[in-house]
Amino acid sequence: MPQDIVPLKRALISVSDKTGLVEFAQALDARGVEILSTGGTAKALRDAGIAVKDVSEVTGFPEMMDGRVKTLHPVVHGGLLALRDDAAHQKAAEEHGIGMIDLLVVNLYPFEETVAKGAGYEDCIENIDIGGPAMIRAAAKNHGFVGVVVDVQDYDPVLKQLEVQGGLDLAMRKRLAQTAYARTAAYDAAVSNWMAGAIGMETPRRRAFAGTLAQGLRYGENPHQQAAFYTTGEARPGVATARQLQGKELSYNNINDTDAAFELVSEFDPADGPACAIIKHANPCGVARGDTAVEAYRRAFDCDRTSAFGGIIALNGKLDGETARAITEIFTEVVIAPDATDEAKEVFAARKNVRLLTTGGLADPAAAGTAFRQVAGGFLVQSRDNGRVLMPDLKVVTKRQPTEAELADLLFAWTVAKHVKSNAIVYAKDQATVGIGAGQMSRVDSTRIGRSKAQDMAEALSLPLPLTTGAAVASDAFFPFADGVEALADAGAATVIQPGGSMRDAEVIEAADARGIAMVFTGQRHFRH
């Protein structure tokens, strides 16, 4: 039977990440714990004046094959796996000179970091740990008697329990074992997913995903749902890698919406000028470019001032004081940008409920990646939607040719439509959205909603006509019937961008020609469910 408190007499320490190593080992040494170790870990401990015994000294077998073989030995695994209350196990250990190991401290070769640095295939292979996962799984299986530490964050809790109780209790060992198995699972997932990509397997027979807890959340989408935020270790700038400068903790919905906002604004290269995106419930309610950040923000805000209240604001460049002051004129949940000036930080410091995040850079919209979504009994996996349409990709299908300015607005609207829930319709004019229809079962309904929002803002801004008059319109997928184009024409649209590919494309083009609309096809769609 497992012991509640296991006294610590012998520990094996072999770590790649040596953060906090010396202090942890010194505390064990001060308690009279014998320390076994290997390679670079042993050297680091000896250099710190800590008594260490090499594993090779215990096994009677030298490290070999460039360190590939050092802990894969019965003396090590027997010391980890032997049941302390099983007479046969203890007799076998005595006969073969196997000493018990009460604590294993191992973190693995830095495989994920090696991949992230863009290392070649062979370097990545060499950074796949074998002995470490084997020992971790052995110790975790025998948690009835053995403690296993795989994260630096567990050093302090372990030392505190040793100080108070003289050993680790069963509850602690169970928690450590769970963390250990999750770590080896995440490690194997990282290796298998990297290898699938490296050898060109688009649909491997088995697929695994893993994450590390970033923070527990008060609740999920609704208060009765439990939730937490896990990160994958991907270095892509965004909400997962951002530094939160102020404000209360992000909620589940905040994180989801902030990710949507930053991914959208990252589509706009700062070299082409400032851009701002305002998101509500994962949908854009305003997106715009401007000569300055504050102009981009005000133009985005003027698309739908009502929905912007309590929204998420993302900028593609450094947040300045003037823009910060403009943003604080209404209630905003989160502001995210690559950076912020000291003046902007001071402005937000007076609004303690506003979360301010900086990312250090923009996400690359063209980068490859993997997206997955759970369904009952499984999950769907697809590549990230990194599709991009450039001017040469456009095919004009109507009699009227769009002007250069209209083409620029069409591409702007198309870029925004990629980030709007389907069915998506985006009206844009002069590099700013002026009406957005999102998430409707009918594309015509999305068309009408976008027009209605533009009409509401025309009244609020005392404009003679809604800005949909003369606007460019993007549709994330083709128009199945001519009624969609008719509805856009009724709204005053001048140009339309859509994928094309409907059985009734000819009818749709004919309707556009009849209303004097210029239409271009992209040959690419952007469903977003």
Coordinates of C-alpha atoms in Angstrom, one line a residue:
M1 CA 0.0 0.0 0.0
P2 CA 1.2 3.5 -0.7
Q3 CA 2.7 5.4 2.2
D4 CA 1.2 8.8 3.1
I5 CA 4.5 10.4 3.9
V6 CA 7.6 9.1 2.1
P7 CA 10.9 10.2 3.7
L8 CA 13.4 11.5 1.1
K9 CA 16.7 9.7 1.2
R10 CA 17.8 9.6 -2.4
A11 CA 17.1 11.8 -5.4
L12 CA 18.1 11.6 -9.1
I13 CA 18.4 15.0 -10.8
S14 CA 18.9 15.5 -14.5
V15 CA 17.6 18.7 -16.0
S16 CA 18.0 20.6 -19.2
D17 CA 16.5 23.8 -17.8
K18 CA 18.8 24.7 -14.8
T19 CA 16.7 27.5 -13.5
G20 CA 16.6 27.3 -9.7
L21 CA 18.6 24.0 -9.8
V22 CA 21.4 24.9 -7.4
E23 CA 19.1 26.4 -4.8
F24 CA 16.8 23.3 -4.9
A25 CA 19.7 20.9 -4.8
Q26 CA 21.3 22.8 -1.9
A27 CA 18.1 22.5 0.1
L28 CA 18.0 18.7 -0.5
D29 CA 21.7 18.4 0.3
A30 CA 21.1 20.2 3.6
R31 CA 18.5 17.6 4.5
G32 CA 21.0 14.8 4.0
V33 CA 19.5 13.6 0.7
E34 CA 21.9 11.7 -1.5
I35 CA 21.9 13.2 -5.0
L36 CA 22.5 11.2 -8.2
S37 CA 23.0 13.1 -11.4
T38 CA 24.3 13.0 -15.0
G39 CA 26.4 15.1 -17.4
G40 CA 25.9 18.9 -17.3
T41 CA 23.6 18.7 -14.3
A42 CA 26.2 17.0 -12.2
K43 CA 28.8 19.5 -13.3
A44 CA 26.6 22.5 -12.4
L45 CA 26.0 21.0 -8.9
R46 CA 29.6 20.2 -8.3
D47 CA 30.6 23.7 -9.3
A48 CA 28.2 24.9 -6.7
G49 CA 29.9 22.8 -4.1
I50 CA 27.1 20.1 -3.8
A51 CA 28.1 16.5 -3.3
V52 CA 26.9 14.5 -6.3
K53 CA 27.3 10.8 -7.4
D54 CA 27.3 10.1 -11.2
V55 CA 24.6 7.7 -12.4
S56 CA 27.3 5.9 -14.3
E57 CA 29.1 5.3 -11.0
V58 CA 25.9 3.7 -9.7
T59 CA 25.1 1.6 -12.8
G60 CA 28.7 0.6 -13.5
F61 CA 28.0 1.6 -17.1
P62 CA 29.4 4.7 -18.7
E63 CA 27.4 7.3 -20.6
M64 CA 27.8 6.5 -24.2
M65 CA 26.6 7.3 -27.8
D66 CA 26.8 11.1 -27.2
G67 CA 24.7 10.8 -24.1
R68 CA 21.9 8.8 -25.8
V69 CA 22.5 6.0 -23.3
K70 CA 23.0 6.9 -19.7
T71 CA 19.9 6.3 -17.5
L72 CA 18.4 3.4 -19.5
H73 CA 19.5 0.8 -17.0
P74 CA 17.8 -1.6 -14.5
V75 CA 19.6 0.0 -11.6
V76 CA 17.9 3.3 -12.4
H77 CA 14.5 2.0 -13.4
G78 CA 14.5 -0.6 -10.7
G79 CA 15.1 2.1 -8.1
L80 CA 12.2 4.1 -9.5
L81 CA 9.7 1.2 -10.0
A82 CA 10.3 -1.1 -7.0
L83 CA 7.3 -1.3 -4.6
R84 CA 8.6 -0.6 -1.2
D85 CA 6.0 -2.8 0.5
D86 CA 6.6 -5.8 -1.8
A87 CA 9.0 -8.3 -0.3
A88 CA 9.8 -9.9 -3.7
H89 CA 10.6 -6.5 -5.2
Q90 CA 12.9 -5.6 -2.3
K91 CA 14.6 -9.0 -2.4
A92 CA 15.3 -8.5 -6.2
A93 CA 16.7 -5.1 -5.5
E94 CA 19.0 -6.3 -2.8
E95 CA 20.2 -9.2 -5.0
H96 CA 21.1 -6.9 -7.9
G97 CA 22.4 -4.0 -5.9
I98 CA 19.5 -1.6 -6.8
G99 CA 19.1 1.3 -4.4
M100 CA 15.7 3.0 -4.0
I101 CA 15.2 6.4 -5.6
D102 CA 12.6 8.5 -3.7
L103 CA 12.6 11.6 -5.9
L104 CA 13.1 12.1 -9.6
V105 CA 13.8 15.6 -10.9
V106 CA 13.9 15.7 -14.7
N107 CA 13.0 18.3 -17.3
L108 CA 13.4 17.2 -20.9
Y109 CA 15.7 18.1 -23.7
P110 CA 14.5 21.4 -25.2
F111 CA 12.8 19.9 -28.3
E112 CA 10.1 22.6 -28.6
E113 CA 12.6 25.4 -28.3
T114 CA 14.8 23.7 -30.9
V115 CA 11.9 23.6 -33.4
A116 CA 10.9 27.2 -32.6
K117 CA 14.4 28.3 -33.5
G118 CA 14.0 26.8 -36.9
A119 CA 16.6 24.1 -36.5
G120 CA 17.2 21.5 -39.2
Y121 CA 15.7 18.0 -39.2
E122 CA 18.7 16.2 -37.6
D123 CA 19.1 18.8 -34.9
C124 CA 15.5 18.4 -33.9
I125 CA 15.9 14.6 -33.9
E126 CA 18.9 14.9 -31.5
N127 CA 16.8 17.0 -29.1
I128 CA 14.2 14.3 -28.7
D129 CA 14.7 13.0 -25.1
I130 CA 14.4 9.3 -24.5
G131 CA 15.8 8.5 -21.1
G132 CA 14.0 11.4 -19.5
P133 CA 10.4 10.5 -20.5
A134 CA 11.1 6.8 -19.6
M135 CA 12.2 7.8 -16.1
I136 CA 9.4 10.2 -15.6
R137 CA 6.8 7.7 -16.6
A138 CA 8.4 5.1 -14.3
A139 CA 8.4 7.4 -11.3
A140 CA 4.9 8.7 -12.0
K141 CA 3.6 5.1 -12.2
N142 CA 5.1 4.4 -8.8
H143 CA 3.8 7.6 -7.2
G144 CA 2.7 5.5 -4.2
F145 CA 6.3 5.7 -3.1
V146 CA 8.2 8.1 -5.4
G147 CA 7.9 11.8 -6.1
V148 CA 8.5 13.2 -9.6
V149 CA 9.2 16.8 -10.5
V150 CA 9.2 18.0 -14.1
D151 CA 8.5 21.7 -13.7
V152 CA 10.6 24.3 -12.0
Q153 CA 7.4 25.8 -10.6
D154 CA 7.1 22.7 -8.3
Y155 CA 10.5 23.2 -6.6
D156 CA 9.2 25.5 -3.9
P157 CA 6.0 23.5 -3.1
V158 CA 8.2 20.3 -2.7
L159 CA 10.7 22.0 -0.5
K160 CA 8.0 23.6 1.7
Q161 CA 6.4 20.2 2.2
L162 CA 9.7 18.6 3.0
E163 CA 10.4 21.3 5.6
V164 CA 7.0 20.9 7.3
Q165 CA 6.5 17.1 7.0
G166 CA 9.9 15.7 6.4
G167 CA 8.7 14.0 3.2
L168 CA 6.1 14.3 0.4
D169 CA 2.6 13.2 1.2
L170 CA 0.5 11.0 -1.1
A171 CA -1.7 13.8 -2.3
M172 CA 1.3 15.8 -3.4
R173 CA 2.8 12.8 -5.2
K174 CA -0.4 12.2 -7.0
R175 CA -0.5 15.8 -8.2
L176 CA 3.1 15.6 -9.3
A177 CA 2.4 12.3 -11.2
Q178 CA -0.5 13.9 -13.1
T179 CA 1.7 16.8 -14.1
A180 CA 4.5 14.4 -15.1
Y181 CA 2.2 12.4 -17.4
A182 CA 0.8 15.6 -18.9
R183 CA 4.3 16.8 -19.6
T184 CA 5.4 13.6 -21.4
A185 CA 2.1 13.6 -23.3
A186 CA 2.7 17.2 -24.4
Y187 CA 6.3 16.4 -25.3
D188 CA 5.2 13.4 -27.5
A189 CA 2.5 15.6 -29.1
A190 CA 5.1 18.2 -30.0
V191 CA 7.4 15.6 -31.5
S192 CA 4.7 13.8 -33.5
N193 CA 3.1 17.1 -34.8
W194 CA 6.5 18.4 -35.8
M195 CA 7.4 15.2 -37.5
A196 CA 4.1 15.1 -39.4
G197 CA 4.9 18.5 -40.8
A198 CA 8.5 17.7 -41.4
I199 CA 7.8 14.6 -43.5
G200 CA 4.7 16.1 -45.2
M201 CA 1.9 14.1 -43.6
E202 CA -1.2 16.2 -43.9
T203 CA -3.5 13.8 -42.2
P204 CA -1.5 11.6 -39.8
R205 CA -3.4 8.6 -38.5
R206 CA -3.1 9.8 -34.9
R207 CA -3.0 13.4 -33.7
A208 CA -2.4 14.9 -30.3
F209 CA -2.5 18.5 -28.9
A210 CA -1.4 19.7 -25.6
G211 CA -1.1 22.9 -23.6
T212 CA 0.3 24.4 -20.4
L213 CA -1.9 26.2 -17.9
A214 CA -1.5 30.0 -18.3
Q215 CA -4.3 30.9 -15.9
G216 CA -7.5 29.6 -14.3
L217 CA -10.5 31.6 -15.3
R218 CA -13.5 32.6 -13.1
Y219 CA -15.8 30.9 -15.6
G220 CA -16.2 30.2 -19.3
E221 CA -18.6 31.8 -21.8
N222 CA -21.2 31.7 -19.0
P223 CA -21.0 31.7 -15.2
H224 CA -22.1 28.1 -14.9
Q225 CA -19.2 26.9 -17.0
Q226 CA -15.7 26.1 -15.7
A227 CA -12.8 27.3 -17.7
A228 CA -9.0 27.8 -17.9
F229 CA -6.6 29.2 -20.5
Y230 CA -3.8 26.9 -21.8
T231 CA -0.9 27.9 -24.1
T232 CA 0.7 25.7 -26.7
G233 CA 4.2 27.4 -26.6
E234 CA 3.7 28.8 -30.1
A235 CA 5.7 32.0 -30.4
R236 CA 3.0 33.8 -32.5
P237 CA 2.5 37.3 -31.1
G238 CA -1.0 37.6 -29.7
V239 CA -3.0 37.3 -26.5
A240 CA -1.2 34.2 -25.4
T241 CA 2.2 35.8 -25.5
A242 CA 1.2 39.4 -24.6
R243 CA 2.3 41.3 -21.6
Q244 CA -0.6 42.6 -19.6
L245 CA 0.4 46.0 -18.3
Q246 CA -2.7 46.8 -16.2
G247 CA -6.3 45.8 -15.5
K248 CA -8.1 42.9 -13.9
E249 CA -7.6 39.3 -15.2
L250 CA -8.9 38.5 -18.7
S251 CA -12.0 36.5 -18.9
Y252 CA -12.7 33.6 -21.2
N253 CA -14.7 35.9 -23.6
N254 CA -12.0 38.6 -23.3
I255 CA -9.3 36.1 -24.4
N256 CA -11.4 34.8 -27.3
D257 CA -12.3 38.3 -28.5
T258 CA -8.8 39.8 -28.0
D259 CA -7.4 37.0 -30.1
A260 CA -9.9 37.7 -32.9
A261 CA -9.1 41.5 -32.7
F262 CA -5.3 41.1 -32.9
E263 CA -5.4 38.5 -35.7
L264 CA -7.5 40.9 -37.7
V265 CA -5.4 44.0 -37.2
S266 CA -2.3 42.0 -37.9
E267 CA -3.5 41.7 -41.5
F268 CA -2.6 45.4 -42.0
D269 CA 1.1 46.1 -42.4
P270 CA 2.2 49.1 -40.3
A271 CA 4.4 50.2 -43.2
D272 CA 1.1 51.1 -45.0
G273 CA -0.1 53.2 -42.1
P274 CA -2.0 52.8 -38.8
A275 CA -5.0 50.5 -38.6
C276 CA -7.5 49.8 -35.9
A277 CA -10.0 46.9 -35.3
I278 CA -12.9 47.0 -32.8
I279 CA -14.3 43.6 -31.9
K280 CA -17.5 42.5 -30.1
H281 CA -18.3 38.9 -29.6
A282 CA -15.5 37.8 -31.9
N283 CA -16.9 39.8 -34.8
P284 CA -15.6 43.1 -36.1
C285 CA -17.9 46.1 -35.5
G286 CA -15.5 48.5 -37.1
V287 CA -12.1 48.4 -38.9
A288 CA -10.2 51.3 -40.5
R289 CA -7.0 52.7 -41.7
G290 CA -5.9 56.3 -41.0
D291 CA -3.1 58.7 -41.3
T292 CA -2.7 58.4 -37.5
A293 CA -3.6 55.8 -35.0
V294 CA -6.3 58.1 -33.5
E295 CA -7.8 58.7 -36.9
A296 CA -7.9 55.0 -37.6
Y297 CA -9.6 54.4 -34.2
R298 CA -12.2 57.2 -34.8
R299 CA -13.0 55.9 -38.3
A300 CA -13.4 52.3 -37.0
F301 CA -15.6 53.6 -34.1
D302 CA -17.8 55.5 -36.6
C303 CA -18.8 52.3 -38.3
D304 CA -20.9 51.1 -35.4
R305 CA -20.6 53.2 -32.2
T306 CA -23.3 51.3 -30.4
S307 CA -21.6 47.9 -30.7
A308 CA -18.2 49.3 -29.9
F309 CA -19.3 49.9 -26.3
G310 CA -17.6 47.3 -24.1
G311 CA -15.6 46.0 -27.1
I312 CA -12.0 45.0 -27.7
I313 CA -9.7 47.4 -29.5
A314 CA -6.6 46.3 -31.5
L315 CA -4.0 48.5 -33.1
N316 CA -1.2 47.5 -35.6
G317 CA 1.3 50.0 -34.2
K318 CA 2.4 51.7 -31.0
L319 CA -0.5 53.1 -28.9
D320 CA 0.1 56.8 -28.2
G321 CA -1.4 59.2 -25.7
E322 CA -3.9 60.9 -28.0
T323 CA -5.3 57.6 -29.2
A324 CA -5.5 56.3 -25.6
R325 CA -7.5 59.4 -24.5
A326 CA -9.9 58.9 -27.4
I327 CA -10.4 55.2 -26.5
T328 CA -11.2 56.1 -22.9
E329 CA -14.1 58.3 -24.0
I330 CA -16.2 55.1 -23.9
F331 CA -16.1 51.9 -21.9
T332 CA -13.7 49.4 -23.4
E333 CA -12.8 45.9 -22.1
V334 CA -9.3 45.4 -23.6
V335 CA -6.8 47.3 -25.7
I336 CA -4.0 45.3 -27.4
A337 CA -1.2 46.7 -29.5
P338 CA 2.5 45.8 -30.3
D339 CA 3.6 48.6 -27.9
A340 CA 2.4 51.6 -25.9
T341 CA 4.0 55.0 -25.1
D342 CA 4.5 56.0 -21.5
E343 CA 1.9 58.7 -22.0
A344 CA -0.6 56.1 -23.2
K345 CA 0.1 53.9 -20.1
E346 CA -0.5 56.9 -17.9
V347 CA -3.8 57.6 -19.5
F348 CA -5.0 54.0 -18.9
A349 CA -3.6 53.9 -15.4
A350 CA -6.5 56.1 -14.5
R351 CA -8.9 53.5 -15.9
K352 CA -8.1 50.5 -13.8
N353 CA -10.7 48.2 -15.3
V354 CA -9.3 48.6 -18.8
R355 CA -6.9 45.8 -19.6
L356 CA -3.9 47.0 -21.6
L357 CA -1.8 44.4 -23.4
T358 CA 1.4 44.7 -25.5
T359 CA 2.7 42.0 -27.8
G360 CA 6.0 43.2 -29.1
G361 CA 5.0 42.6 -32.7
L362 CA 2.2 41.6 -35.0
A363 CA 1.1 38.0 -35.9
D364 CA 2.1 37.0 -39.4
P365 CA -1.1 36.5 -41.4
A366 CA 0.7 34.5 -44.0
A367 CA 2.3 32.0 -41.6
A368 CA 1.3 28.4 -41.6
G369 CA -0.3 26.9 -38.5
T370 CA -2.9 24.5 -37.3
A371 CA -6.4 25.1 -35.9
F372 CA -8.6 22.6 -34.2
R373 CA -12.1 22.5 -32.8
Q374 CA -13.8 19.9 -30.6
V375 CA -16.9 18.1 -31.7
A376 CA -18.7 15.3 -29.9
G377 CA -16.5 12.3 -29.9
G378 CA -13.5 14.0 -31.7
F379 CA -12.0 17.1 -33.1
L380 CA -11.6 18.8 -36.4
V381 CA -8.1 19.9 -37.5
Q382 CA -7.3 22.2 -40.4
S383 CA -4.5 24.5 -41.4
R384 CA -4.8 28.2 -40.3
D385 CA -6.7 30.3 -42.9
N386 CA -3.6 32.2 -44.2
G387 CA -5.1 32.7 -47.6
R388 CA -4.3 36.1 -49.1
V389 CA -5.6 37.8 -52.3
L390 CA -3.5 40.4 -54.0
M391 CA -4.4 42.8 -56.8
P392 CA -3.1 40.5 -59.6
D393 CA -5.3 37.7 -58.3
L394 CA -8.5 39.6 -59.0
K395 CA -10.6 38.8 -62.0
V396 CA -13.0 41.5 -63.2
V397 CA -16.2 39.7 -64.5
T398 CA -18.5 42.7 -65.2
K399 CA -18.6 45.3 -68.0
R400 CA -17.7 48.1 -65.6
Q401 CA -14.0 48.1 -64.5
P402 CA -13.4 49.2 -60.9
T403 CA -11.1 52.2 -60.5
E404 CA -7.8 51.9 -58.6
A405 CA -9.3 53.4 -55.5
E406 CA -12.3 51.0 -55.7
L407 CA -9.9 48.1 -56.0
A408 CA -8.1 49.2 -52.9
D409 CA -11.4 49.3 -51.0
L410 CA -12.4 45.9 -52.3
L411 CA -9.2 44.4 -51.0
F412 CA -9.6 46.1 -47.7
A413 CA -13.2 44.8 -47.4
W414 CA -12.1 41.4 -48.4
T415 CA -9.4 41.3 -45.7
V416 CA -11.9 42.3 -43.1
A417 CA -14.5 39.7 -44.3
K418 CA -12.0 36.9 -43.7
H419 CA -12.4 37.7 -39.9
V420 CA -16.2 38.0 -39.9
K421 CA -18.5 35.1 -39.0
S422 CA -20.2 33.6 -41.9
N423 CA -22.3 34.5 -43.7
A424 CA -20.3 37.7 -43.9
I425 CA -20.9 40.9 -45.8
V426 CA -18.6 43.9 -45.3
Y427 CA -19.3 47.4 -46.8
A428 CA -16.2 49.6 -46.9
K429 CA -15.3 53.1 -48.2
D430 CA -12.0 54.9 -48.2
Q431 CA -10.3 52.1 -46.2
A432 CA -12.8 51.9 -43.5
T433 CA -15.8 49.6 -42.8
V434 CA -19.1 51.4 -43.0
G435 CA -21.5 48.4 -42.4
I436 CA -21.0 44.8 -41.4
G437 CA -23.4 41.9 -41.5
A438 CA -22.2 38.8 -39.7
G439 CA -23.2 35.3 -38.8
Q440 CA -26.6 35.1 -40.6
M441 CA -28.1 31.9 -42.0
S442 CA -28.9 33.9 -45.2
R443 CA -26.4 36.0 -47.1
V444 CA -29.2 38.4 -48.1
D445 CA -29.9 38.9 -44.4
S446 CA -26.3 39.8 -43.7
T447 CA -26.5 42.3 -46.6
R448 CA -29.5 44.0 -45.1
I449 CA -28.0 44.1 -41.6
G450 CA -24.9 45.8 -42.8
R451 CA -27.0 48.3 -44.7
S452 CA -29.2 48.9 -41.7
K453 CA -26.2 49.6 -39.4
A454 CA -24.8 52.1 -42.0
Q455 CA -28.2 53.9 -42.1
D456 CA -28.2 54.1 -38.3
M457 CA -24.7 55.6 -38.3
A458 CA -25.7 58.1 -41.0
E459 CA -28.4 59.4 -38.8
A460 CA -26.1 59.5 -35.7
L461 CA -23.4 61.4 -37.7
S462 CA -26.0 63.6 -39.5
L463 CA -24.8 62.4 -43.0
P464 CA -27.0 63.1 -46.0
L465 CA -26.7 59.5 -47.2
P466 CA -25.5 56.3 -45.7
L467 CA -21.9 55.5 -46.5
T468 CA -22.9 52.3 -48.2
T469 CA -23.6 54.7 -51.2
G470 CA -20.7 54.1 -53.5
A471 CA -19.2 51.5 -51.1
A472 CA -17.1 48.4 -51.9
V473 CA -18.7 45.2 -50.6
A474 CA -17.0 41.9 -49.8
S475 CA -18.8 38.6 -49.5
D476 CA -16.9 35.8 -47.8
A477 CA -18.5 33.2 -50.2
F478 CA -20.2 33.3 -53.5
F479 CA -23.7 34.7 -54.0
P480 CA -25.9 31.7 -54.8
F481 CA -28.6 33.9 -56.4
A482 CA -28.8 37.3 -57.9
D483 CA -31.0 38.6 -55.0
G484 CA -27.8 39.3 -52.9
V485 CA -26.4 41.6 -55.5
E486 CA -29.8 43.2 -55.9
A487 CA -29.8 43.9 -52.2
L488 CA -26.3 45.4 -52.4
A489 CA -27.3 47.6 -55.3
D490 CA -30.3 48.8 -53.3
A491 CA -27.9 49.8 -50.6
G492 CA -26.0 51.9 -53.1
A493 CA -22.9 49.7 -53.4
A494 CA -20.7 50.5 -56.4
T495 CA -18.3 47.4 -56.4
V496 CA -18.4 43.9 -55.1
I497 CA -15.7 41.3 -54.4
Q498 CA -16.6 37.7 -54.0
P499 CA -15.1 34.2 -54.6
G500 CA -17.3 33.2 -57.5
G501 CA -18.0 29.6 -58.3
S502 CA -21.8 29.5 -58.0
M503 CA -23.9 27.6 -60.6
R504 CA -25.6 30.9 -61.1
D505 CA -22.6 33.1 -61.5
A506 CA -23.8 34.2 -64.9
E507 CA -27.1 35.4 -63.4
V508 CA -25.3 37.2 -60.6
I509 CA -22.9 39.0 -63.1
E510 CA -25.9 39.9 -65.3
A511 CA -27.6 41.5 -62.2
A512 CA -24.4 43.4 -61.4
D513 CA -24.2 44.7 -65.0
A514 CA -27.9 45.7 -65.0
R515 CA -27.2 47.9 -61.9
G516 CA -23.9 49.3 -63.0
I517 CA -21.9 47.5 -60.4
A518 CA -18.3 46.4 -60.9
M519 CA -17.6 42.9 -59.7
V520 CA -14.4 41.0 -59.2
F521 CA -13.8 37.3 -58.4
T522 CA -11.1 36.1 -56.1
G523 CA -11.4 32.3 -56.6
Q524 CA -10.9 31.9 -52.8
R525 CA -13.5 32.0 -50.0
H526 CA -13.2 32.7 -46.3
F527 CA -15.9 30.8 -44.4
R528 CA -15.5 31.4 -40.6
H529 CA -17.9 29.4 -38.5

